[in-house]
Short mmCIF file of C-alpha atoms in Angstrom, two decimals:
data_model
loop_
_atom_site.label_atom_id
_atom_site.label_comp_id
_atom_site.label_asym_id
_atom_site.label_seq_id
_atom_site.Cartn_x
_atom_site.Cartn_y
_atom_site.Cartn_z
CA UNK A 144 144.84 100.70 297.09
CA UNK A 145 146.75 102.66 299.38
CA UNK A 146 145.54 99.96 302.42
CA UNK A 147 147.11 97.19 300.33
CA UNK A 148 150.38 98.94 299.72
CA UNK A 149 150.82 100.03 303.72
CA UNK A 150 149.85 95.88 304.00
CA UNK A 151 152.37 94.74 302.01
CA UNK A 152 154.82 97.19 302.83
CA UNK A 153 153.97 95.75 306.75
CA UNK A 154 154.65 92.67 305.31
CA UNK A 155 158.19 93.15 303.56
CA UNK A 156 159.53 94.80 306.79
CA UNK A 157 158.83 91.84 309.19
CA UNK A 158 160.58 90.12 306.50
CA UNK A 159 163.25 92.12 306.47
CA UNK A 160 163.71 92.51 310.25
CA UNK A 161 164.13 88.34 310.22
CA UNK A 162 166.33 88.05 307.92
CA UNK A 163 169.79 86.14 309.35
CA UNK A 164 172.26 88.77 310.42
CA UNK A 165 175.39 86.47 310.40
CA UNK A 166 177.39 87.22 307.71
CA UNK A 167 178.22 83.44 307.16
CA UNK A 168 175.03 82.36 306.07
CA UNK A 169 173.84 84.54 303.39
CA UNK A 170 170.31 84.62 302.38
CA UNK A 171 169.25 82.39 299.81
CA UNK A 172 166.15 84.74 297.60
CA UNK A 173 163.76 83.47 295.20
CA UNK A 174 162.59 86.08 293.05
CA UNK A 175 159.12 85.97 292.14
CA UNK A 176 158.03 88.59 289.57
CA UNK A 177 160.04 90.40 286.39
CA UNK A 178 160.41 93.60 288.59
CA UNK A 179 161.73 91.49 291.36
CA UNK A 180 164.17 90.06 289.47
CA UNK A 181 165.22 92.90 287.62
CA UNK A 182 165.91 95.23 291.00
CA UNK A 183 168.46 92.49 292.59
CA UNK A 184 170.33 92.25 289.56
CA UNK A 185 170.51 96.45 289.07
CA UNK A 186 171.02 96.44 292.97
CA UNK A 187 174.44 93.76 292.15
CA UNK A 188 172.78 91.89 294.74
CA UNK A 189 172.46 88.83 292.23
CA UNK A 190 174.69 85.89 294.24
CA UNK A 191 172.02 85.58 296.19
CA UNK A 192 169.67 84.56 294.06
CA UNK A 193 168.96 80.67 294.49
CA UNK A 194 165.86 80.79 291.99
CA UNK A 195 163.38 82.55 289.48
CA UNK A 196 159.83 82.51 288.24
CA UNK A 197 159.39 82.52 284.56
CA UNK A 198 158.87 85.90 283.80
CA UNK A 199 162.43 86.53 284.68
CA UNK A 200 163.63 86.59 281.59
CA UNK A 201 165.74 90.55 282.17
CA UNK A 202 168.71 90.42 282.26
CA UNK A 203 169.97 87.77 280.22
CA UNK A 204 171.28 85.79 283.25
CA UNK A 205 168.19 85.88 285.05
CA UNK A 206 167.50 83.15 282.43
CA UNK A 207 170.17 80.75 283.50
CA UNK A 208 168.68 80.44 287.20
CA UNK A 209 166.27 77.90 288.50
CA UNK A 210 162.67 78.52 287.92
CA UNK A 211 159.98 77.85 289.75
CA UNK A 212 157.00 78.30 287.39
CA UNK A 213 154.41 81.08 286.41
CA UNK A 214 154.21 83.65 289.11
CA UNK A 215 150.51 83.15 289.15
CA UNK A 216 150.89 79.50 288.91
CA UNK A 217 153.71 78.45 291.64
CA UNK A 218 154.39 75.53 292.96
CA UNK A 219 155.35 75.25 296.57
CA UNK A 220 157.19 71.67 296.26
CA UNK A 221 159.66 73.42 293.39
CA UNK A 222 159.99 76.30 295.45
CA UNK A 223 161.02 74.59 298.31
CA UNK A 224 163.33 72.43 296.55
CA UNK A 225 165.46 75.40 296.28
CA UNK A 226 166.19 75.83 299.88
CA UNK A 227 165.17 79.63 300.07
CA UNK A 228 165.52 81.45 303.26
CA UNK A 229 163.93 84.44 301.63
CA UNK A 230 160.94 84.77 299.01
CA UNK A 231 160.10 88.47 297.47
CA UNK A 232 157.39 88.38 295.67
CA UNK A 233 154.51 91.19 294.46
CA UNK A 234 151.02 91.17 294.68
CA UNK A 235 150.58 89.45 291.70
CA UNK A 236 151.72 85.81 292.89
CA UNK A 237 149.60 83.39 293.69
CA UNK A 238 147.62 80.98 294.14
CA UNK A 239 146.73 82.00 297.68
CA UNK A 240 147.22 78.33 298.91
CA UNK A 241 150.96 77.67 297.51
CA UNK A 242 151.45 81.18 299.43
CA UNK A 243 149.74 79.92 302.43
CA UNK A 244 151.99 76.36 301.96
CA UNK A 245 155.28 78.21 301.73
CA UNK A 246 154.36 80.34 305.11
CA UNK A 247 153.58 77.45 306.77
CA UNK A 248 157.30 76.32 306.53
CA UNK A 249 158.43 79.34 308.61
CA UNK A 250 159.87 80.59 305.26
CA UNK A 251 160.06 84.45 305.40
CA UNK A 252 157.65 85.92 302.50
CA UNK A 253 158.12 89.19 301.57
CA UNK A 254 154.72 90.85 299.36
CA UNK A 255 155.80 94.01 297.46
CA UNK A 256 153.13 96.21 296.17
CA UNK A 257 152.66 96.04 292.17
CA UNK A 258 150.29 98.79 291.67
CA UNK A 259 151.29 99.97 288.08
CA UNK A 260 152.73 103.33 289.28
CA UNK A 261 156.08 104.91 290.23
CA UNK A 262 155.40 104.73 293.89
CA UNK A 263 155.25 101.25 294.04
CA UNK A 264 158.40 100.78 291.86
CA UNK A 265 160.04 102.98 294.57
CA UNK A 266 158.44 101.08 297.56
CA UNK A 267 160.00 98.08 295.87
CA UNK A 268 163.49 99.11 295.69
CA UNK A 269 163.54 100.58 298.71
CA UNK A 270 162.67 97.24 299.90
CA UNK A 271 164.90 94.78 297.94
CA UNK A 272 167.68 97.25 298.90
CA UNK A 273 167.08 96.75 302.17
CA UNK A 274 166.92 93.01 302.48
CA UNK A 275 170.15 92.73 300.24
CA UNK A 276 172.27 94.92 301.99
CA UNK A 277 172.15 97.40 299.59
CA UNK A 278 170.85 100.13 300.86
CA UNK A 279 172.99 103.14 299.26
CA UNK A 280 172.72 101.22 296.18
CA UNK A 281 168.97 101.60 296.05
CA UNK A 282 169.11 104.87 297.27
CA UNK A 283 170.86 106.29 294.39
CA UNK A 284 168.66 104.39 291.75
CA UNK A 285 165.58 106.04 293.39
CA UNK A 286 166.78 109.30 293.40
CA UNK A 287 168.05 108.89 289.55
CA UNK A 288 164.75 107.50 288.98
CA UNK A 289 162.69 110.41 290.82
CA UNK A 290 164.91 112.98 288.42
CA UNK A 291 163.76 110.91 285.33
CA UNK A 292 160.20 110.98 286.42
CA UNK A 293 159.72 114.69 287.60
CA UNK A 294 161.71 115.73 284.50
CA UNK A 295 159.61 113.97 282.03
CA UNK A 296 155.77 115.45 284.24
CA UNK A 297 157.67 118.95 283.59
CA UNK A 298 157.78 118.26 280.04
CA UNK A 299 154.37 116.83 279.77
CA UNK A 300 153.37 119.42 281.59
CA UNK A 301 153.94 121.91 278.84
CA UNK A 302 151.65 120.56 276.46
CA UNK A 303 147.99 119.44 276.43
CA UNK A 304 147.30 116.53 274.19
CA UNK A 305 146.89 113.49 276.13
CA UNK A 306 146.57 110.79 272.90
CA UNK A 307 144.39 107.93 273.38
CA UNK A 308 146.45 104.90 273.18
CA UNK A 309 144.70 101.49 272.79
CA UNK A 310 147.10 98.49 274.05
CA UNK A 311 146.53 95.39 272.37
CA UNK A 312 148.19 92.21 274.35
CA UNK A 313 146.29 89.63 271.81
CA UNK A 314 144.05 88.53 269.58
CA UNK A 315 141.62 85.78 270.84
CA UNK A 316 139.25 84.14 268.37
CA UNK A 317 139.78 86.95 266.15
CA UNK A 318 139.23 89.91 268.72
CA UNK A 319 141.62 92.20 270.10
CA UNK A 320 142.40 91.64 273.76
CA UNK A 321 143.01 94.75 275.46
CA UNK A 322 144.18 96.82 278.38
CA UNK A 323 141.41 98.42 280.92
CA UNK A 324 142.19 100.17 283.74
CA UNK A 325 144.11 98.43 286.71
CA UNK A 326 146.97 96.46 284.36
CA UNK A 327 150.39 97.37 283.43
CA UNK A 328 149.68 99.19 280.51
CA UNK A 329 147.36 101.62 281.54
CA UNK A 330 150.04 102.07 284.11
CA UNK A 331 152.43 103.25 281.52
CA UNK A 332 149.91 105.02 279.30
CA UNK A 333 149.81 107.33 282.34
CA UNK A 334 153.06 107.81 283.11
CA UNK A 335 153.64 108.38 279.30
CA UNK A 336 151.01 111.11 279.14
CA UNK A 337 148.45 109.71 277.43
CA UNK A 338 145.01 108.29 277.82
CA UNK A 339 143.95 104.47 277.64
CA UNK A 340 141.34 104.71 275.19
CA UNK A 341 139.52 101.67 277.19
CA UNK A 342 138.41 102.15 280.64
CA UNK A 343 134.85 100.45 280.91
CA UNK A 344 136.48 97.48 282.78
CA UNK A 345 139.63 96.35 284.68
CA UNK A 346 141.78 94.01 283.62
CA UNK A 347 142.64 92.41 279.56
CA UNK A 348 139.58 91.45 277.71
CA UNK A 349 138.19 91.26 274.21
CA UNK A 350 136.90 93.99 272.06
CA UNK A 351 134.02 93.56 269.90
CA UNK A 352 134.75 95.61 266.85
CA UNK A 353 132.40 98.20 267.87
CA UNK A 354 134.08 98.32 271.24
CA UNK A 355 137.41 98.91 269.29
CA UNK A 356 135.92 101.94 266.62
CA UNK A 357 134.49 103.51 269.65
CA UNK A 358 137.77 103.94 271.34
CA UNK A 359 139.11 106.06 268.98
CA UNK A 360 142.32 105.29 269.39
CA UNK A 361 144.36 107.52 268.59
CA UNK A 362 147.78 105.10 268.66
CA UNK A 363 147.81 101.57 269.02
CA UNK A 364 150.69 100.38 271.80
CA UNK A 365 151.73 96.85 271.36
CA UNK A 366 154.95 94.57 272.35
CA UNK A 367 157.55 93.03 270.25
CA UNK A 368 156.01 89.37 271.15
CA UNK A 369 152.43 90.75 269.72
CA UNK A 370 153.55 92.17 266.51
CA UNK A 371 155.33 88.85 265.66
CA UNK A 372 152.47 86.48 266.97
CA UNK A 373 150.19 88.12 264.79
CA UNK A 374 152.25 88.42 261.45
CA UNK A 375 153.85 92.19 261.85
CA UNK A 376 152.38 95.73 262.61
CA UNK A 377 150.42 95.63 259.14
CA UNK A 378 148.39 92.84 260.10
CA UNK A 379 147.42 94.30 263.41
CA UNK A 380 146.21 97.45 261.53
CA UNK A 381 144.79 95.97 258.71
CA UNK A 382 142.24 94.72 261.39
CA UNK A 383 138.84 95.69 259.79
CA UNK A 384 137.97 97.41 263.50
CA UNK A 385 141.26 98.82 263.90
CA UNK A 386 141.82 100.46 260.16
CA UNK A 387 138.42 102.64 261.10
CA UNK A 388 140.03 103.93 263.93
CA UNK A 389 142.19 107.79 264.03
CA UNK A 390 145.50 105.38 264.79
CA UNK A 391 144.73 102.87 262.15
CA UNK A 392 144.02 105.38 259.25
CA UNK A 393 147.18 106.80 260.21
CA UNK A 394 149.27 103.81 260.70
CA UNK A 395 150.24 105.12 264.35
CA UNK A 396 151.28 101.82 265.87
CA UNK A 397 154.21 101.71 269.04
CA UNK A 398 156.20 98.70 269.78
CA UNK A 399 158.12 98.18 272.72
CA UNK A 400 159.60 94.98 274.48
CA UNK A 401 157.32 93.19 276.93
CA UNK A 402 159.39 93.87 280.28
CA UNK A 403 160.19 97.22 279.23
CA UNK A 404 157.29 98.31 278.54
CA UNK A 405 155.19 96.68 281.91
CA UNK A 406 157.46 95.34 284.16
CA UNK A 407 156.85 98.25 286.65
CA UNK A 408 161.19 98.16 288.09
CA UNK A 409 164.26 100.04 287.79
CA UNK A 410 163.71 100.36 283.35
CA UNK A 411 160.30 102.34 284.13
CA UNK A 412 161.57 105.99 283.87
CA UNK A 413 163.31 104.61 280.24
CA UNK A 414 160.16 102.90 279.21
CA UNK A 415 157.76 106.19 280.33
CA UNK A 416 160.16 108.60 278.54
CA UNK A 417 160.00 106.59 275.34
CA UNK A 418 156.46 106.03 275.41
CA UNK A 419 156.37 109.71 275.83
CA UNK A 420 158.06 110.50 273.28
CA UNK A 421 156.73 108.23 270.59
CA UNK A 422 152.79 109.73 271.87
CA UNK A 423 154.30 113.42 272.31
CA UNK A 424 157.09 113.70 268.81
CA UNK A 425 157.64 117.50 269.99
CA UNK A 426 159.19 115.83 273.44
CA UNK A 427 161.67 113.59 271.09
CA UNK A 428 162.80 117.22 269.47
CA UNK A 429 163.18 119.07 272.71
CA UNK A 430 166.88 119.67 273.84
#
């Protein structure tokens, strides 16, 4: 892990150091990733944004931009139509070969590490402020956001129930998809100060309704899309697997918005503290 970060740290400083310097040709960025997205526009580095992927979708004006596809998915041709001087992107774009295409061009690629803690939300700040020009602004969000974080370990800190929290992303064919280790929500879980009650695998797969009693989940995390996909948080817990569990008997379910809740940028310390404080109710008392 920590080789991948230093390599894509490595990465997003040769960027940086060839970016253009003249002031009349400012860079033209196309923002691939939520987080991404999320840090130019808290940064007020938005004008030069030229272009999106879809899961821009925070802040609402992120929306109103170009896009140019699934992160996972892209497309060099509609990339390249935008006339970009500048891609950021985090480790979770792909495929490899539009990435290869697009470097090929002599387009500057910048790789930001996405590693689902607050290190790497830091590294990519630190980063984006850089290229931007906004350097003091990105100082001052990291230092608000390392106050956030070490206040809300010192709380956690002070007591010793660490909930097992089962995050549900879907149901496929009738069986809950959920978070292992290595995603997003496990991520958060973490941070949060609880336990992800799945950690036999990386990655989202489905539960067999064994797999899902034998968690023993003690809340069930989902996000606002989830709960209205699948008919409201009743229906998720009337799940004959889930309702056997300690968070289905006792109707502990937690929804948060999608972005909020995994997008890993400048909304993390929020989305951590209210985790927290939904898995920890004496935290949501505390002065």
């Amino acid at each position: 892990m920590r080789r991948r970060t230093a390599f894509s740290l490595a990465l997003g400083a040769a960027a940086a150091a060839a970016l253009p310097t003249n002031a009349q040709q400012p860079a033209r960025i196309v923002a691939v990733g939520s987080s991404i997205t999320e840090i130019v526009y808290a940064l007020g580095a938005e004008k030069l944004l030229v272009g999106v992927d879809t899961t821009s979708l925070y802040p609402e004006a992120a929306r109103k931009l170009p896009q140019v596809g699934y992160m996972r998915a892209l497309s060099a041709e509609g990339v390249l139509s935008l006339k970009p001087t500048l891609i950021i992107a985090t480790t979770a774009a792909g495929p490899a070969g539009a990435l290869d295409q697009l470097k090929a061009t002599g387009i500057e690629i910048m790789i930001l590490p996405d590693l689902y803690d607050y290190d790497s939300v830091i590294a990519k700040i630190a980063a984006v402020g850089k290229v931007t020009g906004k350097v003091a602004e990105a100082d001052a969000m990291i230092a608000m956001g390392r106050q956030a974080m070490t206040s809300l370990a010192a709380a956690l800190a002070k007591t010793a129930d660490r909930p097992r929290v089962l995050f549900l992303l879907s149901m496929t064919g009738g069986a809950p998809q959920a978070a292992g280790r290595d995603t997003a929500a496990a991520g958060i879980i973490k941070l949060a100060g609880g336990t992800n009650a799945v950690d036999g695998y990386s990655g989202y797969r489905p539960l067999t309704p064994e797999s899902v009693i034998a968690s023993r989940a003690d809340f069930v995390l989902v996000t606002r899309q989830t709960v209205e996909a699948m008919g409201g948080k009743q229906a998720i817990l009337d799940q004959p697997s889930l309702n056997r569990t300690p968070a289905g008997k006792a109707g502990r379910i937690v929804e948060f918005d999608t972005l909020l809740l995994l997008g890993f940028g400048p909304r993390t310390p929020e989305a951590a503290r209210e985790l927290a404080m939904a898995l920890h109710p004496d935290l949501a008392r505390a002065p």
